[in-house]
């Protein structure tokens, strides 16, 4: 059976159920700063982006300016809540451990936040030494730029065309597609919403899964079906 060179996992919303936690904190702070938005709206519209990019997009869309301190205050509050609340996605440890190929993480979160979440959820041993934060790449460009995916593939000795990415956001999928990789969309986290799978497919995912228990067979099926 053919296998990919590498399987890349996004972290937030794929390995750990963190997107809804972050969205609740960020939405609350945005409302306090004068922009009315719910956690659900924030997660649906801006999932996969850094909070810096979310702030910049809202400033442009709403024609308003936030205080520069909002970013640091929100990041600190999100880190605090995640350290106390974040949980692993159901079945993810078994799904990752059962894959007989190289695996790594590509995330827009900081290395410190990723490490803290993986430690709390006991997933750290599965990704020791193979965690790539966009903030720590040479360009420091976050998704939807393809940089972190290409950087990880180079470091892992994988061909982008033979790499499969697991992503829960349109922005993450856009970055993976731009890197020349194939994508499976994941819709099993708490921030998932009606229409989530359709959004991911429209962004370029070849298929979606809502349960980690289905990941292995989905990757196997995708590996067997390859153009050319």
JSON list of N, CA and C in Angstrom, two decimals, residues 46-118:
[
{"chain": "A", "resi": 46, "resn": "UNK", "atom": "N", "xyz": [-12.50, 33.52, 11.45]},
{"chain": "A", "resi": 46, "resn": "UNK", "atom": "CA", "xyz": [-11.06, 33.79, 11.53]},
{"chain": "A", "resi": 46, "resn": "UNK", "atom": "C", "xyz": [-10.24, 32.60, 12.02]},
{"chain": "A", "resi": 47, "resn": "UNK", "atom": "N", "xyz": [-10.82, 31.43, 12.13]},
{"chain": "A", "resi": 47, "resn": "UNK", "atom": "CA", "xyz": [-10.09, 30.25, 12.59]},
{"chain": "A", "resi": 47, "resn": "UNK", "atom": "C", "xyz": [-8.85, 30.03, 11.73]},
{"chain": "A", "resi": 48, "resn": "UNK", "atom": "N", "xyz": [-7.73, 29.76, 12.41]},
{"chain": "A", "resi": 48, "resn": "UNK", "atom": "CA", "xyz": [-6.49, 29.50, 11.69]},
{"chain": "A", "resi": 48, "resn": "UNK", "atom": "C", "xyz": [-5.57, 30.69, 11.59]},
{"chain": "A", "resi": 49, "resn": "UNK", "atom": "N", "xyz": [-6.09, 31.89, 11.89]},
{"chain": "A", "resi": 49, "resn": "UNK", "atom": "CA", "xyz": [-5.27, 33.10, 11.83]},
{"chain": "A", "resi": 49, "resn": "UNK", "atom": "C", "xyz": [-4.68, 33.40, 13.20]},
{"chain": "A", "resi": 50, "resn": "UNK", "atom": "N", "xyz": [-3.54, 34.09, 13.23]},
{"chain": "A", "resi": 50, "resn": "UNK", "atom": "CA", "xyz": [-3.03, 34.60, 14.49]},
{"chain": "A", "resi": 50, "resn": "UNK", "atom": "C", "xyz": [-3.94, 35.73, 14.97]},
{"chain": "A", "resi": 51, "resn": "UNK", "atom": "N", "xyz": [-3.90, 35.99, 16.27]},
{"chain": "A", "resi": 51, "resn": "UNK", "atom": "CA", "xyz": [-4.75, 37.07, 16.78]},
{"chain": "A", "resi": 51, "resn": "UNK", "atom": "C", "xyz": [-4.31, 38.42, 16.23]},
{"chain": "A", "resi": 52, "resn": "UNK", "atom": "N", "xyz": [-3.02, 38.56, 15.95]},
{"chain": "A", "resi": 52, "resn": "UNK", "atom": "CA", "xyz": [-2.54, 39.79, 15.31]},
{"chain": "A", "resi": 52, "resn": "UNK", "atom": "C", "xyz": [-3.24, 39.99, 13.97]},
{"chain": "A", "resi": 53, "resn": "UNK", "atom": "N", "xyz": [-3.31, 38.92, 13.16]},
{"chain": "A", "resi": 53, "resn": "UNK", "atom": "CA", "xyz": [-3.96, 39.03, 11.85]},
{"chain": "A", "resi": 53, "resn": "UNK", "atom": "C", "xyz": [-5.46, 39.25, 11.98]},
{"chain": "A", "resi": 54, "resn": "UNK", "atom": "N", "xyz": [-6.07, 38.62, 13.00]},
{"chain": "A", "resi": 54, "resn": "UNK", "atom": "CA", "xyz": [-7.50, 38.83, 13.25]},
{"chain": "A", "resi": 54, "resn": "UNK", "atom": "C", "xyz": [-7.76, 40.30, 13.55]},
{"chain": "A", "resi": 55, "resn": "UNK", "atom": "N", "xyz": [-6.95, 40.88, 14.43]},
{"chain": "A", "resi": 55, "resn": "UNK", "atom": "CA", "xyz": [-7.10, 42.29, 14.78]},
{"chain": "A", "resi": 55, "resn": "UNK", "atom": "C", "xyz": [-6.95, 43.18, 13.55]},
{"chain": "A", "resi": 56, "resn": "UNK", "atom": "N", "xyz": [-5.97, 42.89, 12.72]},
{"chain": "A", "resi": 56, "resn": "UNK", "atom": "CA", "xyz": [-5.73, 43.71, 11.53]},
{"chain": "A", "resi": 56, "resn": "UNK", "atom": "C", "xyz": [-6.89, 43.62, 10.56]},
{"chain": "A", "resi": 57, "resn": "UNK", "atom": "N", "xyz": [-7.46, 42.42, 10.41]},
{"chain": "A", "resi": 57, "resn": "UNK", "atom": "CA", "xyz": [-8.59, 42.27, 9.49]},
{"chain": "A", "resi": 57, "resn": "UNK", "atom": "C", "xyz": [-9.83, 43.00, 10.02]},
{"chain": "A", "resi": 58, "resn": "UNK", "atom": "N", "xyz": [-10.07, 42.90, 11.32]},
{"chain": "A", "resi": 58, "resn": "UNK", "atom": "CA", "xyz": [-11.23, 43.59, 11.89]},
{"chain": "A", "resi": 58, "resn": "UNK", "atom": "C", "xyz": [-11.04, 45.09, 11.79]},
{"chain": "A", "resi": 59, "resn": "UNK", "atom": "N", "xyz": [-9.84, 45.58, 12.04]},
{"chain": "A", "resi": 59, "resn": "UNK", "atom": "CA", "xyz": [-9.58, 47.01, 11.91]},
{"chain": "A", "resi": 59, "resn": "UNK", "atom": "C", "xyz": [-9.91, 47.51, 10.50]},
{"chain": "A", "resi": 60, "resn": "UNK", "atom": "N", "xyz": [-9.55, 46.70, 9.51]},
{"chain": "A", "resi": 60, "resn": "UNK", "atom": "CA", "xyz": [-9.81, 47.08, 8.12]},
{"chain": "A", "resi": 60, "resn": "UNK", "atom": "C", "xyz": [-11.30, 46.98, 7.80]},
{"chain": "A", "resi": 61, "resn": "UNK", "atom": "N", "xyz": [-11.92, 45.88, 8.22]},
{"chain": "A", "resi": 61, "resn": "UNK", "atom": "CA", "xyz": [-13.34, 45.66, 7.91]},
{"chain": "A", "resi": 61, "resn": "UNK", "atom": "C", "xyz": [-14.25, 46.65, 8.63]},
{"chain": "A", "resi": 62, "resn": "UNK", "atom": "N", "xyz": [-13.95, 46.93, 9.90]},
{"chain": "A", "resi": 62, "resn": "UNK", "atom": "CA", "xyz": [-14.81, 47.78, 10.72]},
{"chain": "A", "resi": 62, "resn": "UNK", "atom": "C", "xyz": [-14.34, 49.23, 10.76]},
{"chain": "A", "resi": 63, "resn": "UNK", "atom": "N", "xyz": [-13.21, 49.48, 10.11]},
{"chain": "A", "resi": 63, "resn": "UNK", "atom": "CA", "xyz": [-12.64, 50.83, 10.08]},
{"chain": "A", "resi": 63, "resn": "UNK", "atom": "C", "xyz": [-12.49, 51.39, 11.49]},
{"chain": "A", "resi": 64, "resn": "UNK", "atom": "N", "xyz": [-11.73, 50.65, 12.30]},
{"chain": "A", "resi": 64, "resn": "UNK", "atom": "CA", "xyz": [-11.49, 51.05, 13.68]},
{"chain": "A", "resi": 64, "resn": "UNK", "atom": "C", "xyz": [-10.05, 50.69, 14.03]},
{"chain": "A", "resi": 65, "resn": "UNK", "atom": "N", "xyz": [-9.56, 51.22, 15.13]},
{"chain": "A", "resi": 65, "resn": "UNK", "atom": "CA", "xyz": [-8.22, 50.92, 15.60]},
{"chain": "A", "resi": 65, "resn": "UNK", "atom": "C", "xyz": [-8.28, 50.39, 17.03]},
{"chain": "A", "resi": 66, "resn": "UNK", "atom": "N", "xyz": [-7.52, 49.32, 17.27]},
{"chain": "A", "resi": 66, "resn": "UNK", "atom": "CA", "xyz": [-7.41, 48.78, 18.63]},
{"chain": "A", "resi": 66, "resn": "UNK", "atom": "C", "xyz": [-6.14, 49.31, 19.29]},
{"chain": "A", "resi": 67, "resn": "UNK", "atom": "N", "xyz": [-6.13, 49.36, 20.59]},
{"chain": "A", "resi": 67, "resn": "UNK", "atom": "CA", "xyz": [-4.92, 49.72, 21.32]},
{"chain": "A", "resi": 67, "resn": "UNK", "atom": "C", "xyz": [-3.87, 48.65, 21.10]},
{"chain": "A", "resi": 68, "resn": "UNK", "atom": "N", "xyz": [-2.62, 49.07, 20.96]},
{"chain": "A", "resi": 68, "resn": "UNK", "atom": "CA", "xyz": [-1.53, 48.12, 20.71]},
{"chain": "A", "resi": 68, "resn": "UNK", "atom": "C", "xyz": [-1.41, 47.09, 21.83]},
{"chain": "A", "resi": 69, "resn": "UNK", "atom": "N", "xyz": [-1.78, 47.46, 23.04]},
{"chain": "A", "resi": 69, "resn": "UNK", "atom": "CA", "xyz": [-1.64, 46.54, 24.18]},
{"chain": "A", "resi": 69, "resn": "UNK", "atom": "C", "xyz": [-2.63, 45.39, 24.15]},
{"chain": "A", "resi": 70, "resn": "UNK", "atom": "N", "xyz": [-3.68, 45.52, 23.32]},
{"chain": "A", "resi": 70, "resn": "UNK", "atom": "CA", "xyz": [-4.71, 44.47, 23.27]},
{"chain": "A", "resi": 70, "resn": "UNK", "atom": "C", "xyz": [-4.10, 43.13, 22.87]},
{"chain": "A", "resi": 71, "resn": "UNK", "atom": "N", "xyz": [-3.18, 43.13, 21.94]},
{"chain": "A", "resi": 71, "resn": "UNK", "atom": "CA", "xyz": [-2.58, 41.88, 21.47]},
{"chain": "A", "resi": 71, "resn": "UNK", "atom": "C", "xyz": [-1.90, 41.14, 22.61]},
{"chain": "A", "resi": 72, "resn": "UNK", "atom": "N", "xyz": [-1.01, 41.81, 23.33]},
{"chain": "A", "resi": 72, "resn": "UNK", "atom": "CA", "xyz": [-0.27, 41.15, 24.40]},
{"chain": "A", "resi": 72, "resn": "UNK", "atom": "C", "xyz": [-1.20, 40.71, 25.53]},
{"chain": "A", "resi": 73, "resn": "UNK", "atom": "N", "xyz": [-2.19, 41.53, 25.85]},
{"chain": "A", "resi": 73, "resn": "UNK", "atom": "CA", "xyz": [-3.12, 41.16, 26.93]},
{"chain": "A", "resi": 73, "resn": "UNK", "atom": "C", "xyz": [-3.95, 39.95, 26.54]},
{"chain": "A", "resi": 74, "resn": "UNK", "atom": "N", "xyz": [-4.39, 39.90, 25.29]},
{"chain": "A", "resi": 74, "resn": "UNK", "atom": "CA", "xyz": [-5.20, 38.76, 24.83]},
{"chain": "A", "resi": 74, "resn": "UNK", "atom": "C", "xyz": [-4.36, 37.49, 24.79]},
{"chain": "A", "resi": 75, "resn": "UNK", "atom": "N", "xyz": [-3.13, 37.59, 24.27]},
{"chain": "A", "resi": 75, "resn": "UNK", "atom": "CA", "xyz": [-2.27, 36.41, 24.19]},
{"chain": "A", "resi": 75, "resn": "UNK", "atom": "C", "xyz": [-2.01, 35.83, 25.58]},
{"chain": "A", "resi": 76, "resn": "UNK", "atom": "N", "xyz": [-1.74, 36.70, 26.55]},
{"chain": "A", "resi": 76, "resn": "UNK", "atom": "CA", "xyz": [-1.47, 36.24, 27.91]},
{"chain": "A", "resi": 76, "resn": "UNK", "atom": "C", "xyz": [-2.70, 35.56, 28.51]},
{"chain": "A", "resi": 77, "resn": "UNK", "atom": "N", "xyz": [-3.88, 36.15, 28.28]},
{"chain": "A", "resi": 77, "resn": "UNK", "atom": "CA", "xyz": [-5.11, 35.57, 28.82]},
{"chain": "A", "resi": 77, "resn": "UNK", "atom": "C", "xyz": [-5.43, 34.23, 28.16]},
{"chain": "A", "resi": 78, "resn": "UNK", "atom": "N", "xyz": [-5.22, 34.14, 26.84]},
{"chain": "A", "resi": 78, "resn": "UNK", "atom": "CA", "xyz": [-5.46, 32.87, 26.15]},
{"chain": "A", "resi": 78, "resn": "UNK", "atom": "C", "xyz": [-4.52, 31.79, 26.68]},
{"chain": "A", "resi": 79, "resn": "UNK", "atom": "N", "xyz": [-3.25, 32.13, 26.84]},
{"chain": "A", "resi": 79, "resn": "UNK", "atom": "CA", "xyz": [-2.29, 31.15, 27.37]},
{"chain": "A", "resi": 79, "resn": "UNK", "atom": "C", "xyz": [-2.72, 30.66, 28.75]},
{"chain": "A", "resi": 80, "resn": "UNK", "atom": "N", "xyz": [-3.16, 31.57, 29.58]},
{"chain": "A", "resi": 80, "resn": "UNK", "atom": "CA", "xyz": [-3.61, 31.21, 30.93]},
{"chain": "A", "resi": 80, "resn": "UNK", "atom": "C", "xyz": [-4.79, 30.25, 30.88]},
{"chain": "A", "resi": 81, "resn": "UNK", "atom": "N", "xyz": [-5.77, 30.55, 30.04]},
{"chain": "A", "resi": 81, "resn": "UNK", "atom": "CA", "xyz": [-6.96, 29.70, 29.95]},
{"chain": "A", "resi": 81, "resn": "UNK", "atom": "C", "xyz": [-6.63, 28.33, 29.34]},
{"chain": "A", "resi": 82, "resn": "UNK", "atom": "N", "xyz": [-5.77, 28.32, 28.33]},
{"chain": "A", "resi": 82, "resn": "UNK", "atom": "CA", "xyz": [-5.42, 27.06, 27.70]},
{"chain": "A", "resi": 82, "resn": "UNK", "atom": "C", "xyz": [-4.68, 26.14, 28.66]},
{"chain": "A", "resi": 83, "resn": "UNK", "atom": "N", "xyz": [-3.77, 26.71, 29.44]},
{"chain": "A", "resi": 83, "resn": "UNK", "atom": "CA", "xyz": [-3.03, 25.89, 30.41]},
{"chain": "A", "resi": 83, "resn": "UNK", "atom": "C", "xyz": [-3.97, 25.23, 31.41]},
{"chain": "A", "resi": 84, "resn": "UNK", "atom": "N", "xyz": [-5.10, 25.87, 31.67]},
{"chain": "A", "resi": 84, "resn": "UNK", "atom": "CA", "xyz": [-6.05, 25.34, 32.66]},
{"chain": "A", "resi": 84, "resn": "UNK", "atom": "C", "xyz": [-7.14, 24.47, 32.05]},
{"chain": "A", "resi": 85, "resn": "UNK", "atom": "N", "xyz": [-7.48, 24.69, 30.77]},
{"chain": "A", "resi": 85, "resn": "UNK", "atom": "CA", "xyz": [-8.70, 24.10, 30.23]},
{"chain": "A", "resi": 85, "resn": "UNK", "atom": "C", "xyz": [-8.52, 23.18, 29.03]},
{"chain": "A", "resi": 86, "resn": "UNK", "atom": "N", "xyz": [-7.46, 23.33, 28.25]},
{"chain": "A", "resi": 86, "resn": "UNK", "atom": "CA", "xyz": [-7.42, 22.65, 26.95]},
{"chain": "A", "resi": 86, "resn": "UNK", "atom": "C", "xyz": [-7.43, 21.13, 27.11]},
{"chain": "A", "resi": 87, "resn": "UNK", "atom": "N", "xyz": [-8.13, 20.48, 26.19]},
{"chain": "A", "resi": 87, "resn": "UNK", "atom": "CA", "xyz": [-8.22, 19.02, 26.17]},
{"chain": "A", "resi": 87, "resn": "UNK", "atom": "C", "xyz": [-7.80, 18.51, 24.80]},
{"chain": "A", "resi": 88, "resn": "UNK", "atom": "N", "xyz": [-7.36, 17.27, 24.77]},
{"chain": "A", "resi": 88, "resn": "UNK", "atom": "CA", "xyz": [-7.02, 16.64, 23.50]},
{"chain": "A", "resi": 88, "resn": "UNK", "atom": "C", "xyz": [-8.29, 16.33, 22.72]},
{"chain": "A", "resi": 89, "resn": "UNK", "atom": "N", "xyz": [-8.20, 16.36, 21.40]},
{"chain": "A", "resi": 89, "resn": "UNK", "atom": "CA", "xyz": [-9.31, 15.89, 20.58]},
{"chain": "A", "resi": 89, "resn": "UNK", "atom": "C", "xyz": [-9.50, 14.39, 20.84]},
{"chain": "A", "resi": 90, "resn": "UNK", "atom": "N", "xyz": [-10.74, 13.98, 20.97]},
{"chain": "A", "resi": 90, "resn": "UNK", "atom": "CA", "xyz": [-11.04, 12.58, 21.28]},
{"chain": "A", "resi": 90, "resn": "UNK", "atom": "C", "xyz": [-10.42, 11.63, 20.26]},
{"chain": "A", "resi": 91, "resn": "UNK", "atom": "N", "xyz": [-9.67, 10.65, 20.76]},
{"chain": "A", "resi": 91, "resn": "UNK", "atom": "CA", "xyz": [-9.09, 9.62, 19.90]},
{"chain": "A", "resi": 91, "resn": "UNK", "atom": "C", "xyz": [-7.83, 10.01, 19.16]},
{"chain": "A", "resi": 92, "resn": "UNK", "atom": "N", "xyz": [-7.32, 11.23, 19.40]},
{"chain": "A", "resi": 92, "resn": "UNK", "atom": "CA", "xyz": [-6.20, 11.70, 18.58]},
{"chain": "A", "resi": 92, "resn": "UNK", "atom": "C", "xyz": [-4.90, 10.98, 18.91]},
{"chain": "A", "resi": 93, "resn": "UNK", "atom": "N", "xyz": [-4.66, 10.65, 20.17]},
{"chain": "A", "resi": 93, "resn": "UNK", "atom": "CA", "xyz": [-3.40, 9.99, 20.52]},
{"chain": "A", "resi": 93, "resn": "UNK", "atom": "C", "xyz": [-3.28, 8.64, 19.81]},
{"chain": "A", "resi": 94, "resn": "UNK", "atom": "N", "xyz": [-4.34, 7.87, 19.82]},
{"chain": "A", "resi": 94, "resn": "UNK", "atom": "CA", "xyz": [-4.32, 6.57, 19.15]},
{"chain": "A", "resi": 94, "resn": "UNK", "atom": "C", "xyz": [-4.19, 6.75, 17.65]},
{"chain": "A", "resi": 95, "resn": "UNK", "atom": "N", "xyz": [-4.88, 7.72, 17.09]},
{"chain": "A", "resi": 95, "resn": "UNK", "atom": "CA", "xyz": [-4.83, 7.95, 15.64]},
{"chain": "A", "resi": 95, "resn": "UNK", "atom": "C", "xyz": [-3.43, 8.32, 15.19]},
{"chain": "A", "resi": 96, "resn": "UNK", "atom": "N", "xyz": [-2.77, 9.21, 15.93]},
{"chain": "A", "resi": 96, "resn": "UNK", "atom": "CA", "xyz": [-1.41, 9.63, 15.57]},
{"chain": "A", "resi": 96, "resn": "UNK", "atom": "C", "xyz": [-0.43, 8.48, 15.74]},
{"chain": "A", "resi": 97, "resn": "UNK", "atom": "N", "xyz": [-0.51, 7.79, 16.87]},
{"chain": "A", "resi": 97, "resn": "UNK", "atom": "CA", "xyz": [0.43, 6.71, 17.16]},
{"chain": "A", "resi": 97, "resn": "UNK", "atom": "C", "xyz": [0.34, 5.57, 16.15]},
{"chain": "A", "resi": 98, "resn": "UNK", "atom": "N", "xyz": [-0.84, 5.36, 15.59]},
{"chain": "A", "resi": 98, "resn": "UNK", "atom": "CA", "xyz": [-1.05, 4.22, 14.69]},
{"chain": "A", "resi": 98, "resn": "UNK", "atom": "C", "xyz": [-0.58, 4.49, 13.26]},
{"chain": "A", "resi": 99, "resn": "UNK", "atom": "N", "xyz": [-0.25, 5.73, 12.92]},
{"chain": "A", "resi": 99, "resn": "UNK", "atom": "CA", "xyz": [0.19, 6.04, 11.56]},
{"chain": "A", "resi": 99, "resn": "UNK", "atom": "C", "xyz": [1.63, 5.57, 11.35]},
{"chain": "A", "resi": 100, "resn": "UNK", "atom": "N", "xyz": [1.88, 4.72, 10.35]},
{"chain": "A", "resi": 100, "resn": "UNK", "atom": "CA", "xyz": [3.23, 4.16, 10.16]},
{"chain": "A", "resi": 100, "resn": "UNK", "atom": "C", "xyz": [4.12, 5.02, 9.28]},
{"chain": "A", "resi": 101, "resn": "UNK", "atom": "N", "xyz": [4.00, 6.35, 9.41]},
{"chain": "A", "resi": 101, "resn": "UNK", "atom": "CA", "xyz": [4.78, 7.28, 8.59]},
{"chain": "A", "resi": 101, "resn": "UNK", "atom": "C", "xyz": [5.32, 8.39, 9.47]},
{"chain": "A", "resi": 102, "resn": "UNK", "atom": "N", "xyz": [6.20, 9.22, 8.90]},
{"chain": "A", "resi": 102, "resn": "UNK", "atom": "CA", "xyz": [6.71, 10.37, 9.63]},
{"chain": "A", "resi": 102, "resn": "UNK", "atom": "C", "xyz": [5.57, 11.37, 9.86]},
{"chain": "A", "resi": 103, "resn": "UNK", "atom": "N", "xyz": [5.60, 12.01, 11.03]},
{"chain": "A", "resi": 103, "resn": "UNK", "atom": "CA", "xyz": [4.55, 12.96, 11.42]},
{"chain": "A", "resi": 103, "resn": "UNK", "atom": "C", "xyz": [5.20, 14.18, 12.04]},
{"chain": "A", "resi": 104, "resn": "UNK", "atom": "N", "xyz": [4.54, 15.33, 11.89]},
{"chain": "A", "resi": 104, "resn": "UNK", "atom": "CA", "xyz": [5.01, 16.54, 12.57]},
{"chain": "A", "resi": 104, "resn": "UNK", "atom": "C", "xyz": [3.84, 17.50, 12.74]},
{"chain": "A", "resi": 105, "resn": "UNK", "atom": "N", "xyz": [4.10, 18.60, 13.43]},
{"chain": "A", "resi": 105, "resn": "UNK", "atom": "CA", "xyz": [3.10, 19.65, 13.65]},
{"chain": "A", "resi": 105, "resn": "UNK", "atom": "C", "xyz": [3.54, 20.91, 12.92]},
{"chain": "A", "resi": 106, "resn": "UNK", "atom": "N", "xyz": [2.59, 21.57, 12.25]},
{"chain": "A", "resi": 106, "resn": "UNK", "atom": "CA", "xyz": [2.79, 22.91, 11.70]},
{"chain": "A", "resi": 106, "resn": "UNK", "atom": "C", "xyz": [1.68, 23.80, 12.23]},
{"chain": "A", "resi": 107, "resn": "UNK", "atom": "N", "xyz": [2.05, 24.84, 12.96]},
{"chain": "A", "resi": 107, "resn": "UNK", "atom": "CA", "xyz": [1.05, 25.66, 13.65]},
{"chain": "A", "resi": 107, "resn": "UNK", "atom": "C", "xyz": [1.40, 27.13, 13.60]},
{"chain": "A", "resi": 108, "resn": "UNK", "atom": "N", "xyz": [0.38, 27.97, 13.70]},
{"chain": "A", "resi": 108, "resn": "UNK", "atom": "CA", "xyz": [0.59, 29.41, 13.84]},
{"chain": "A", "resi": 108, "resn": "UNK", "atom": "C", "xyz": [0.81, 29.81, 15.29]},
{"chain": "A", "resi": 109, "resn": "UNK", "atom": "N", "xyz": [0.56, 28.91, 16.22]},
{"chain": "A", "resi": 109, "resn": "UNK", "atom": "CA", "xyz": [0.79, 29.21, 17.63]},
{"chain": "A", "resi": 109, "resn": "UNK", "atom": "C", "xyz": [2.28, 29.25, 17.93]},
{"chain": "A", "resi": 110, "resn": "UNK", "atom": "N", "xyz": [2.64, 29.91, 19.02]},
{"chain": "A", "resi": 110, "resn": "UNK", "atom": "CA", "xyz": [4.05, 29.97, 19.41]},
{"chain": "A", "resi": 110, "resn": "UNK", "atom": "C", "xyz": [4.52, 28.60, 19.89]},
{"chain": "A", "resi": 111, "resn": "UNK", "atom": "N", "xyz": [5.83, 28.39, 19.84]},
{"chain": "A", "resi": 111, "resn": "UNK", "atom": "CA", "xyz": [6.39, 27.13, 20.32]},
{"chain": "A", "resi": 111, "resn": "UNK", "atom": "C", "xyz": [6.05, 26.90, 21.78]},
{"chain": "A", "resi": 112, "resn": "UNK", "atom": "N", "xyz": [6.04, 27.98, 22.56]},
{"chain": "A", "resi": 112, "resn": "UNK", "atom": "CA", "xyz": [5.74, 27.87, 23.99]},
{"chain": "A", "resi": 112, "resn": "UNK", "atom": "C", "xyz": [4.30, 27.43, 24.21]},
{"chain": "A", "resi": 113, "resn": "UNK", "atom": "N", "xyz": [3.36, 28.00, 23.46]},
{"chain": "A", "resi": 113, "resn": "UNK", "atom": "CA", "xyz": [1.96, 27.62, 23.61]},
{"chain": "A", "resi": 113, "resn": "UNK", "atom": "C", "xyz": [1.73, 26.18, 23.16]},
{"chain": "A", "resi": 114, "resn": "UNK", "atom": "N", "xyz": [2.32, 25.81, 22.04]},
{"chain": "A", "resi": 114, "resn": "UNK", "atom": "CA", "xyz": [2.17, 24.42, 21.56]},
{"chain": "A", "resi": 114, "resn": "UNK", "atom": "C", "xyz": [2.70, 23.45, 22.60]},
{"chain": "A", "resi": 115, "resn": "UNK", "atom": "N", "xyz": [3.90, 23.72, 23.14]},
{"chain": "A", "resi": 115, "resn": "UNK", "atom": "CA", "xyz": [4.50, 22.82, 24.13]},
{"chain": "A", "resi": 115, "resn": "UNK", "atom": "C", "xyz": [3.62, 22.69, 25.36]},
{"chain": "A", "resi": 116, "resn": "UNK", "atom": "N", "xyz": [3.06, 23.82, 25.83]},
{"chain": "A", "resi": 116, "resn": "UNK", "atom": "CA", "xyz": [2.21, 23.79, 27.03]},
{"chain": "A", "resi": 116, "resn": "UNK", "atom": "C", "xyz": [0.95, 22.97, 26.78]},
{"chain": "A", "resi": 117, "resn": "UNK", "atom": "N", "xyz": [0.34, 23.13, 25.60]},
{"chain": "A", "resi": 117, "resn": "UNK", "atom": "CA", "xyz": [-0.89, 22.38, 25.30]},
{"chain": "A", "resi": 117, "resn": "UNK", "atom": "C", "xyz": [-0.61, 20.90, 25.14]},
{"chain": "A", "resi": 118, "resn": "UNK", "atom": "N", "xyz": [0.48, 20.55, 24.47]},
{"chain": "A", "resi": 118, "resn": "UNK", "atom": "CA", "xyz": [0.80, 19.14, 24.29]},
{"chain": "A", "resi": 118, "resn": "UNK", "atom": "C", "xyz": [1.16, 18.48, 25.62]}
]
